[in-house]
Amino acid sequence: MRLRHIEVFHAVMQAGTISGAAQLLHISQPAVTKVLQHCELQLGMPLFDRVRGKLYPTPEAERLFVEIDKLNRDLVSIRRLAANLRSGESEQVRLVATPTLGAAVIPHAMAQWCRAYPQANCVLATNHTREIVSALLLGEADLALSLQDPRHPGIKTEVIAAGPMVALCPLGSPEAAGEGPLPLDQIRSELVALPGDDPLGSVVMNACEAQGTQPAGRLTVQTYQLARSLVEAGLGLAIVDPFTAASADRAKVRLRPVVPNLPVQLYLLTASNAPLAQTARRLVKYLSEAAKQNLENL
């Protein structure tokens, strides 16, 4: 039996008449009659006895109806699920980001997404890029944000925003008193540094060496957020990504782009073999918009 046969048979069994089935299905009576006749022809047996305009199911039809009724309930559930998927109201999205992006980009994006899709669910987590890659490959996350391209064959990357690294200069420092971009060889304050194995920390150190300078500093931190907090406390100058810089307290620090320009890209990471669902793609739109809004606040 074809799907249309099943729908018509089920409606006729429920209504007991051709006209009643037509009303249930929102089609014409001749259409119901034609489909029902074709169904009986394919099965090679009558399903109903016709008596004075009424249809009485045969014993074979009664037995068929038990199974078809189960199938019809499944079809209703499938249609409801498809509608929910189309509207993005039933899926759970699992998003993981590095700590900096979790604090700087995600909150505004989630506010927009939650207003747009009040019935959708999202599980949020923060981790470092190496652990993020593992989560994506193991199917424990659907999408992720990082400032690092892991260059892994199982990970698909997409740049959704980009901006320059920025010097966070504590107010009262000589760097905060200057104007325009800050040349690396003019840094006099102690540097709150990122570790040498950090991708952005490595970029800063390599750029300083290329300029023939090595800023002094006693503090090394693991996260850009901690670097920002230490600068806000007056403990030195830090060179951070633009998203961290945008969230700095302007009453305590001054932002200056550095020279030479050190570009930073924000990557959307997904598993290569797991395309994003509709709901997740909509979240990406809000994440991209929030990241670009951060850049506009520099």
Coordinates of C-alpha atoms in Angstrom, one line a residue:
M1 CA 0.0 0.0 0.0
R2 CA 1.2 3.5 -0.9
L3 CA 1.2 6.3 1.6
R4 CA -1.9 7.9 0.0
H5 CA -3.7 4.6 0.1
I6 CA -2.9 4.3 3.8
E7 CA -4.2 7.8 4.5
V8 CA -7.4 7.3 2.6
F9 CA -8.1 3.9 4.1
H10 CA -7.5 5.2 7.6
A11 CA -9.8 8.1 7.1
V12 CA -12.6 5.9 5.6
M13 CA -12.3 3.5 8.6
Q14 CA -12.6 6.4 11.0
A15 CA -15.5 8.2 9.2
G16 CA -17.4 5.2 7.9
T17 CA -18.4 7.1 4.7
I18 CA -16.8 8.5 1.6
S19 CA -18.0 12.0 2.4
G20 CA -16.8 11.8 6.0
A21 CA -13.3 10.7 4.8
A22 CA -13.2 13.5 2.2
Q23 CA -13.9 16.0 5.0
L24 CA -11.2 14.6 7.2
L25 CA -8.6 14.7 4.3
H26 CA -9.8 18.0 2.8
I27 CA -10.2 16.5 -0.6
S28 CA -13.1 15.7 -2.9
Q29 CA -15.4 12.6 -2.6
P30 CA -14.5 11.4 -6.1
A31 CA -10.8 11.6 -5.1
V32 CA -11.4 9.4 -2.0
T33 CA -13.4 6.9 -4.1
K34 CA -10.7 6.7 -6.8
V35 CA -7.9 6.1 -4.3
L36 CA -9.8 3.5 -2.3
Q37 CA -10.7 1.6 -5.5
H38 CA -7.1 1.7 -6.6
C39 CA -6.0 0.4 -3.2
E40 CA -8.4 -2.5 -3.4
L41 CA -7.3 -3.3 -6.9
Q42 CA -3.6 -3.4 -5.8
L43 CA -4.4 -5.6 -2.8
G44 CA -6.6 -7.9 -4.9
M45 CA -9.5 -7.9 -2.4
P46 CA -12.3 -5.7 -1.3
L47 CA -11.9 -3.8 1.9
F48 CA -15.5 -2.6 2.3
D49 CA -18.9 -3.9 1.6
R50 CA -21.1 -1.1 0.1
V51 CA -24.6 -1.0 1.5
R52 CA -26.9 1.9 0.8
G53 CA -24.1 4.5 0.6
K54 CA -22.4 3.2 3.7
L55 CA -19.1 1.3 3.9
Y56 CA -18.8 -1.7 6.2
P57 CA -15.2 -2.9 6.6
T58 CA -14.4 -6.5 5.8
P59 CA -12.6 -8.7 8.4
E60 CA -9.5 -8.2 6.3
A61 CA -9.9 -4.5 6.6
E62 CA -10.3 -4.7 10.3
R63 CA -7.1 -6.6 10.7
L64 CA -5.3 -4.2 8.4
F65 CA -6.6 -1.2 10.4
V66 CA -4.9 -2.4 13.6
E67 CA -1.5 -2.0 12.0
I68 CA -2.3 0.9 9.8
D69 CA -3.6 2.9 12.8
K70 CA -0.1 2.5 14.4
L71 CA 1.6 3.6 11.3
N72 CA -0.7 6.6 11.0
R73 CA 0.2 7.7 14.5
D74 CA 3.9 7.4 13.5
L75 CA 3.2 9.5 10.4
V76 CA 1.6 12.2 12.5
S77 CA 4.6 12.3 14.8
I78 CA 7.0 12.5 11.8
R79 CA 5.1 15.4 10.3
R80 CA 5.1 17.2 13.7
L81 CA 8.8 16.6 14.1
A82 CA 9.5 17.9 10.5
A83 CA 7.5 21.0 11.3
N84 CA 9.5 21.6 14.5
L85 CA 12.8 21.0 12.7
R86 CA 11.8 23.5 10.0
S87 CA 10.9 26.1 12.6
G88 CA 13.9 25.3 14.8
E89 CA 11.8 24.8 17.9
S90 CA 12.6 21.3 18.9
E91 CA 16.4 20.8 18.5
Q92 CA 19.0 21.1 21.1
V93 CA 22.2 22.9 20.0
R94 CA 25.5 22.2 21.8
L95 CA 27.9 25.1 21.6
V96 CA 31.4 25.2 23.1
A97 CA 33.9 28.1 22.9
T98 CA 37.2 29.2 24.3
P99 CA 36.8 31.1 27.6
T100 CA 37.4 34.5 26.1
L101 CA 34.7 34.1 23.4
G102 CA 32.4 32.5 26.0
A103 CA 32.5 35.8 27.9
A104 CA 32.8 38.3 25.1
V105 CA 30.7 37.0 22.2
I106 CA 28.3 34.4 23.3
P107 CA 26.1 36.3 25.8
H108 CA 24.8 38.9 23.3
A109 CA 24.3 36.2 20.6
M110 CA 22.4 33.9 22.9
A111 CA 20.1 36.8 24.0
Q112 CA 19.2 37.4 20.4
W113 CA 18.8 33.7 19.6
C114 CA 16.6 33.0 22.7
R115 CA 14.3 35.8 21.8
A116 CA 14.0 34.6 18.2
Y117 CA 13.5 30.9 19.2
P118 CA 11.8 30.7 22.6
Q119 CA 11.3 26.9 22.5
A120 CA 14.8 26.0 21.3
N121 CA 17.5 24.7 23.7
C122 CA 21.2 25.2 23.9
V123 CA 23.9 23.6 26.0
L124 CA 26.9 26.0 26.5
A125 CA 30.4 25.1 27.6
T126 CA 33.9 26.6 27.5
N127 CA 37.2 24.8 26.9
H128 CA 40.5 25.2 25.2
T129 CA 40.9 24.5 21.5
R130 CA 42.5 21.1 21.9
E131 CA 39.6 19.9 24.0
I132 CA 37.1 21.6 21.7
V133 CA 38.4 19.5 18.7
S134 CA 38.0 16.3 20.7
A135 CA 34.4 17.2 21.7
L136 CA 33.5 17.9 18.0
L137 CA 35.1 14.7 16.8
L138 CA 33.3 12.6 19.5
G139 CA 30.0 14.2 18.7
E140 CA 29.8 15.8 22.1
A141 CA 29.3 19.3 20.6
D142 CA 27.7 20.6 17.4
L143 CA 29.7 23.8 16.8
A144 CA 32.4 25.7 18.5
L145 CA 34.2 29.1 18.5
S146 CA 37.9 29.6 18.7
L147 CA 40.6 32.1 17.8
Q148 CA 42.8 29.3 16.6
D149 CA 42.5 27.2 13.4
P150 CA 43.3 23.6 14.6
R151 CA 44.1 22.5 11.1
H152 CA 42.7 19.1 11.7
P153 CA 41.4 16.9 8.8
G154 CA 38.2 16.1 10.7
I155 CA 37.4 19.7 11.5
K156 CA 35.8 22.2 9.2
T157 CA 36.7 25.9 9.8
E158 CA 34.9 29.0 8.8
V159 CA 36.0 32.6 9.5
I160 CA 33.0 34.6 10.8
A161 CA 34.8 37.7 12.0
A162 CA 38.3 39.2 12.1
G163 CA 40.1 42.2 13.8
P164 CA 43.5 43.4 15.0
M165 CA 45.2 42.6 18.3
V166 CA 44.9 45.5 20.7
A167 CA 47.1 46.9 23.5
L168 CA 45.3 47.3 26.9
C169 CA 47.0 50.2 28.5
P170 CA 46.3 51.0 32.1
L171 CA 45.4 54.6 32.7
G172 CA 48.3 56.6 34.0
S173 CA 50.8 54.5 32.0
P174 CA 53.0 56.2 29.3
E175 CA 51.3 54.1 26.6
A176 CA 47.8 55.4 27.7
A177 CA 49.0 59.0 27.3
G178 CA 50.0 58.4 23.6
E179 CA 47.9 58.9 20.5
G180 CA 47.1 56.5 17.6
P181 CA 48.5 53.0 17.1
L182 CA 51.1 51.8 19.6
P183 CA 54.5 50.6 18.1
L184 CA 55.7 47.5 19.8
D185 CA 59.2 49.0 20.3
Q186 CA 57.6 51.8 22.3
I187 CA 56.2 49.7 25.1
R188 CA 57.7 50.7 28.4
S189 CA 55.3 49.3 30.9
E190 CA 55.6 45.7 32.2
L191 CA 53.9 43.3 29.9
V192 CA 51.3 40.9 31.2
A193 CA 52.2 38.1 28.9
L194 CA 50.5 35.0 27.4
P195 CA 52.5 31.7 27.5
G196 CA 54.8 31.0 24.6
D197 CA 52.7 28.0 23.5
D198 CA 49.6 30.1 23.1
P199 CA 49.0 30.9 19.4
L200 CA 48.3 34.6 20.0
G201 CA 51.0 34.9 22.6
S202 CA 53.5 33.4 20.1
V203 CA 52.3 36.0 17.5
V204 CA 53.1 38.8 19.9
M205 CA 56.5 37.5 20.9
N206 CA 57.5 36.9 17.3
A207 CA 56.4 40.4 16.3
C208 CA 58.4 41.9 19.2
E209 CA 61.5 40.0 18.2
A210 CA 61.1 41.2 14.6
Q211 CA 61.0 44.8 15.9
G212 CA 64.1 44.1 18.0
T213 CA 62.4 44.6 21.3
Q214 CA 61.5 42.4 24.3
P215 CA 59.0 44.0 26.7
A216 CA 59.8 43.3 30.4
G217 CA 57.3 41.5 32.5
R218 CA 56.9 39.3 35.5
L219 CA 53.3 38.0 35.0
T220 CA 52.3 35.2 32.6
V221 CA 48.7 34.2 32.4
Q222 CA 46.7 31.4 30.7
T223 CA 43.6 33.3 29.6
Y224 CA 43.1 36.6 27.9
Q225 CA 40.3 37.5 30.4
L226 CA 42.8 37.2 33.3
A227 CA 45.3 39.4 31.4
R228 CA 42.5 42.1 31.0
S229 CA 41.7 41.9 34.7
L230 CA 45.3 42.4 35.7
V231 CA 45.6 45.4 33.4
E232 CA 42.4 46.9 34.9
A233 CA 44.1 46.4 38.3
G234 CA 47.1 48.4 37.1
L235 CA 49.5 45.6 37.0
G236 CA 50.9 46.1 33.5
L237 CA 50.0 46.3 29.8
A238 CA 48.6 43.4 27.8
I239 CA 48.2 42.7 24.1
V240 CA 45.0 40.8 23.5
D241 CA 42.5 39.8 20.9
P242 CA 39.9 42.4 19.9
F243 CA 37.0 40.6 21.5
T244 CA 38.6 40.6 24.9
A245 CA 39.7 44.3 24.4
A246 CA 36.1 45.3 23.5
S247 CA 34.9 44.2 26.9
A248 CA 37.6 46.0 28.9
D249 CA 36.6 48.7 31.5
R250 CA 37.3 52.0 29.7
A251 CA 37.4 53.8 33.1
K252 CA 40.6 51.8 33.9
V253 CA 42.3 51.1 30.5
R254 CA 42.8 52.7 27.2
L255 CA 42.8 50.7 24.0
R256 CA 45.4 51.2 21.3
P257 CA 45.9 49.0 18.2
V258 CA 49.5 47.8 17.9
V259 CA 52.0 48.4 15.1
P260 CA 52.7 46.2 13.1
N261 CA 49.1 45.1 12.7
L262 CA 48.5 41.6 14.2
P263 CA 45.3 40.2 12.7
V264 CA 43.1 37.8 14.6
Q265 CA 40.4 35.6 13.1
L266 CA 37.3 34.2 14.8
Y267 CA 36.7 30.6 13.6
L268 CA 33.5 28.6 13.6
L269 CA 34.5 25.0 14.1
T270 CA 32.4 22.0 13.2
A271 CA 33.0 18.3 12.5
S272 CA 33.6 17.7 8.8
N273 CA 31.2 14.8 8.7
A274 CA 28.4 16.5 10.7
P275 CA 26.7 19.3 8.8
L276 CA 24.9 21.9 11.0
A277 CA 21.2 21.6 11.5
Q278 CA 18.9 24.5 10.6
T279 CA 18.7 25.7 14.3
A280 CA 22.5 25.7 14.7
R281 CA 23.0 27.7 11.5
R282 CA 20.6 30.3 12.8
L283 CA 22.7 30.5 15.9
V284 CA 25.9 31.0 13.8
K285 CA 24.2 34.1 12.3
Y286 CA 23.7 35.7 15.8
L287 CA 27.3 34.7 16.8
S288 CA 28.7 36.4 13.8
E289 CA 26.7 39.5 14.4
A290 CA 27.7 39.7 18.0
A291 CA 31.4 39.3 17.1
K292 CA 31.2 42.1 14.6
Q293 CA 29.4 44.3 17.1
N294 CA 32.3 43.7 19.5
L295 CA 34.7 44.9 16.9
E296 CA 32.7 48.0 16.3
N297 CA 33.1 48.9 20.0
L298 CA 36.9 49.1 19.8

